[in-house]
Backbone as a ProteinNet text record, in pm:
[ID]
protein_1_A
[PRIMARY]
MIVLCIAYHNIAVEQEFLKQYQASLNSYAKAAQSASKYLGEPHPMTQNMNEVLTQATKKIAAIIQKTMVRGQMQQSRVGIPMQELESLIRQSDLE
[TERTIARY]
7667.2	7728.1	7841.6	7879.8	7981.5	7932	7801.6	7743.9	7765.7	7753.9	7776.6	7921.2	8015.1	8157	8182.8	8124.7	8142.7	8078.2	7962.4	7895.4	7981.4	8035.5	8124.9	8246.4	8301.4	8418.4	8384.2	8270	8230.3	8208.2	8150.2	8133.3	8270.1	8363.8	8498.8	8566.9	8551.6	8612.5	8556.9	8426.1	8363.3	8407.5	8416.4	8460.7	8605.6	8686.7	8826.6	8833.2	8753	8749.1	8708.1	8616.7	8570.1	8664.5	8776.5	8879.1	8827.8	8733.9	8684.7	8762.8	8889.6	8983.1	8950	8914.7	8884	8760.1	8657.6	8536.6	8567.9	8653	8692.6	8762	8855.8	8926.5	8830.6	8735.3	8635.5	8554.1	8516.6	8438.6	8521.5	8648.6	8736.8	8748.1	8760.1	8770.5	8642.2	8526.4	8399.3	8389	8438.7	8437.8	8522.1	8640.2	8728.8	8669	8610.1	8550	8429.2	8348.9	8231.7	8274.4	8375.3	8424.7	8475.7	8550.6	8604.5	8493.2	8396	8286.8	8198.9	8161.5	8063.5	8124.2	8247	8307.6	8423.6	8483	8597	8728.8	8832.9	8965.6	9022.3	9002.5	9065.6	8998.5	8879.7	8807.1	8884	8890.2	8962.5	8911.1	8781.4	8726.8	8779.8	8790.5	8844.4	8989.5	9066.6	9207.6	9220.2	9135.1	9136.9	9101.1	8996.2	8953.2	9059.5	9128	9237.1	9351.9	9383.5	9490	9450	9325.2	9275.6	9284.4	9246.5	9255.5	9400.6	9490.9	9632.9	9683.7	9651	9697.3	9634.3	9506.4	9438.9	9498.8	9530	9591.2	9724.8	9805.5	9935.9	9918.6	9826.1	9803.6	9755.5	9659.4	9604	9705.5	9784.6	9891.7	9990.8	10023.6	10115.3	10055	9926.1	9857.9	9859.2	9826.5	9823.3	9963.1	10061.3	10198.6	10243.4	10211.8	10249.1	10184.3	10058.3	9985.8	10048.2	10083.9	10144.9	10281.1	10357.8	10491.7	10481.3	10387.4	10368.3	10336.1	10244.1	10205.8	10319	10395.4	10503.8	10624.3	10640.5	10751.4	10731.1	10605.8	10576.7	10600.4	10583.6	10602.6	10736.4	10812	10943	10944.3	10857.3	10855.2	10884.4	10917.4	10947.2	10818.5	10802.9	10682.9	10684.2	10572.1	10558	10607.9	10690.6	10735.8	10617.3	10630.3	10521.5	10468	10554.7	10507.8	10428.3	10471.5	10399.3	10261.9	10256.2	10129.5	10033.6	10083.3	9999.8	9947	10031.4	9990	9880	9895.5	9792.5	9660.5	9666.7	9544.7	9476.5	9554.3	9495.3	9431.1	9495.7	9439.6	9308.2	9300.3	9177.2	9065.7	9098.7	8998	8932.6	9006.4	8956.5	8871.5	8875.7	8799.6	8657.3
7532.4	7658.5	7700.4	7611.5	7648	7764.8	7766.1	7873.3	8009.3	8017.2	8142	8189.3	8097.6	8131	8183.5	8116.3	8157.1	8293.8	8316.9	8446.1	8560.1	8542.3	8644.8	8665.2	8556.3	8565.1	8644.1	8614.3	8684.7	8833.8	8866	9007	9074	9005.1	9059.1	9086.3	8993.5	9010.4	9134.8	9152.5	9269.7	9399.1	9398.1	9516.6	9550.5	9447.6	9471	9533.9	9483.1	9538.1	9685.6	9720.3	9857.8	9945.1	9887	9954.9	9995.2	9918.5	9935.7	9836.4	9867.5	9771	9727	9819.9	9781.4	9693	9730.2	9648.3	9510.2	9507.7	9381.4	9289.9	9344.7	9263.8	9216.6	9300.6	9258.5	9141	9145.2	9036.1	8909	8923	8805.4	8743.8	8831.1	8782.1	8710.8	8765.9	8700.5	8564.3	8554.4	8425.5	8323.5	8365.9	8275.4	8239.4	8337.8	8312.4	8220	8240.2	8153.7	8010.1	7995.9	7862	7793	7866	7808.5	7769	7856.9	7833.9	7715.8	7711.3	7611.7	7483.3	7492.5	7375	7316.3	7398.4	7353.6	7384.3	7396.9	7432.8	7333.3	7202.3	7109	7103.7	7161	7153.2	7228.3	7171.7	7237.4	7378.2	7400.4	7534.6	7634.9	7594.5	7683.1	7717	7616.7	7640	7732.2	7710.6	7794.3	7938.6	7958.6	8093.9	8166.5	8093.7	8154.3	8196	8113	8145.7	8264.8	8266.4	8379.1	8508.6	8504.5	8623	8670.4	8577.3	8612.3	8677.2	8616.5	8670	8806	8820.9	8949.1	9058.2	9024.1	9121.6	9168.7	9075.1	9111.4	9197.5	9157.4	9230.8	9372.8	9385.7	9517.7	9603.4	9542	9615.9	9671.3	9592.2	9638.2	9754.3	9745.8	9854.3	9981.7	9967.9	10084.4	10143.3	10056.1	10104.7	10178	10121.9	10185.3	10322.6	10330.9	10457.9	10558.9	10509.4	10597.8	10646.6	10556.3	10593.5	10701	10684.4	10786.4	10921.6	10920.9	11045.3	11102.7	11014.9	11061.2	11107	11052.6	11098.7	11246.6	11284.4	11424.5	11507	11444.1	11513.9	11477.9	11389	11339.4	11290.5	11189.1	11121.7	10974.5	10903.9	10761.5	10681.8	10570.9	10487.2	10390.3	10325.3	10224	10090.8	10018.3	9887	9792.6	9705.1	9617.2	9532.5	9471.1	9384.9	9463.9	9584.6	9668.5	9706	9736.7	9771	9652.4	9531.9	9411.4	9388.4	9408.8	9391.8	9491.3	9615.3	9716.3	9679.8	9629.9	9591.1	9476.3	9376.3	9260.6	9302.6	9393	9439.5	9512.3	9593.8	9666.6	9572.3	9457.9	9360.1	9295.4	9282.6	9213.1	9304.1	9432.5	9527.2	9536.7
10199.2	10237.6	10144.5	10056.3	9957.4	9872.4	9845.7	9764.6	9831	9962.5	10033.7	10016.2	10028	10010.9	9869.5	9772.7	9633	9608.7	9669.5	9653.7	9708.8	9829.5	9886.3	9796.7	9747.2	9659	9532.7	9471.3	9349.2	9374.6	9488.2	9524.9	9536.9	9600.6	9618.7	9484.9	9392.2	9259.9	9191.3	9198.1	9136.1	9204.4	9336.3	9409.8	9373.9	9360.2	9322.8	9183.2	9090.4	8955.5	8958.2	9048.1	9060.6	9144.7	9185.4	9265.9	9403.1	9454.1	9590.5	9676.8	9697.8	9753.9	9895.9	9982.8	10121.3	10125.8	10051.6	10046.2	9989.1	9889.6	9828.3	9929.5	10003.4	10103.4	10212.9	10249.2	10348.2	10296	10168.7	10110	10096.8	10058.8	10054.8	10194.9	10296.5	10434.1	10476.5	10437.6	10470.3	10402.1	10280.3	10210.2	10286.9	10330.6	10405.2	10541.3	10609.7	10740.6	10729	10626.2	10605.2	10576.4	10493.9	10462.3	10588.4	10667.7	10790.8	10887.3	10903.1	10998	10956.8	10830.7	10787.4	10729.9	10680.5	10617.3	10697.6	10785.3	10864.7	10795	10873.8	10821.4	10719.8	10739.1	10644.3	10506	10493.1	10366.4	10256	10135.8	10026.4	9993.9	10005.8	9979.1	10080.8	10206.4	10310.1	10280.1	10245.9	10213.3	10092.8	9994	9873.9	9908.5	9985.9	10021.4	10104.3	10191.4	10268.7	10176.9	10079	9984.2	9897.1	9853.2	9772.3	9852.6	9979.6	10065	10077.7	10098.3	10109.7	9981.4	9867.6	9740	9709.8	9739.5	9715.5	9804	9928	10019.3	9964.5	9915.7	9858.1	9733.7	9648.1	9523.1	9551.5	9640.9	9670.9	9746.1	9832.1	9900.3	9798.1	9696.7	9592.3	9513.8	9484.5	9412.5	9496.2	9624.2	9712.6	9727	9743.2	9758.4	9631.4	9517.4	9390.4	9378.1	9415.8	9411.3	9507.2	9627.1	9725.8	9678.8	9618.5	9572	9465.1	9373.3	9269.4	9331.8	9427	9492.7	9575.4	9638.2	9724.6	9644.2	9525	9441.4	9409.4	9395.5	9370.7	9497.6	9613.5	9740.2	9804.6	9741.3	9785.4	9930.1	9957.5	10087.4	10064.7	10171	10163	10178.7	10102.4	10107.5	10224.1	10244.5	10349	10293.7	10368.2	10322	10297.9	10197.8	10155.5	10270.7	10350	10459.3	10562.1	10589.8	10685.8	10630.4	10502	10438.2	10439.6	10408	10412.5	10553.5	10652.6	10791.4	10829	10787.4	10816.1	10749.2	10628	10556.7	10627.4	10668.7	10738	10869.8	10942.7	11069.4	11047.1	10942.7	10916.7	10872.9	10811.1	10771.4	10891.6	10999.5	11117.3	11205	11180.7	11264.2	11218.7
[MASK]
+++++++++++++++++++++++++++++++++++++++++++++++++++++++++++++++++++++++++++++++++++++++++++++++

């Protein structure tokens, strides 16, 4: 089942490259969920996939925030704090 986790991860990487951020985070989440389900929480692949998901969420949240700030600077509005944005992204991944 490691192959399934790696496949989801590879899909996520490609989606991220194509700037399909929500799809990418969904695929990272599927990789982590598959690892947990089939390999168990203590398995190194599961721990790795969870860390990759966390890092990807932070990275994509920063990209989205940067994009929003640029757009809002033109409209002179205040941006969403990074932690709040990461939380919103994680919640949407679980739906």
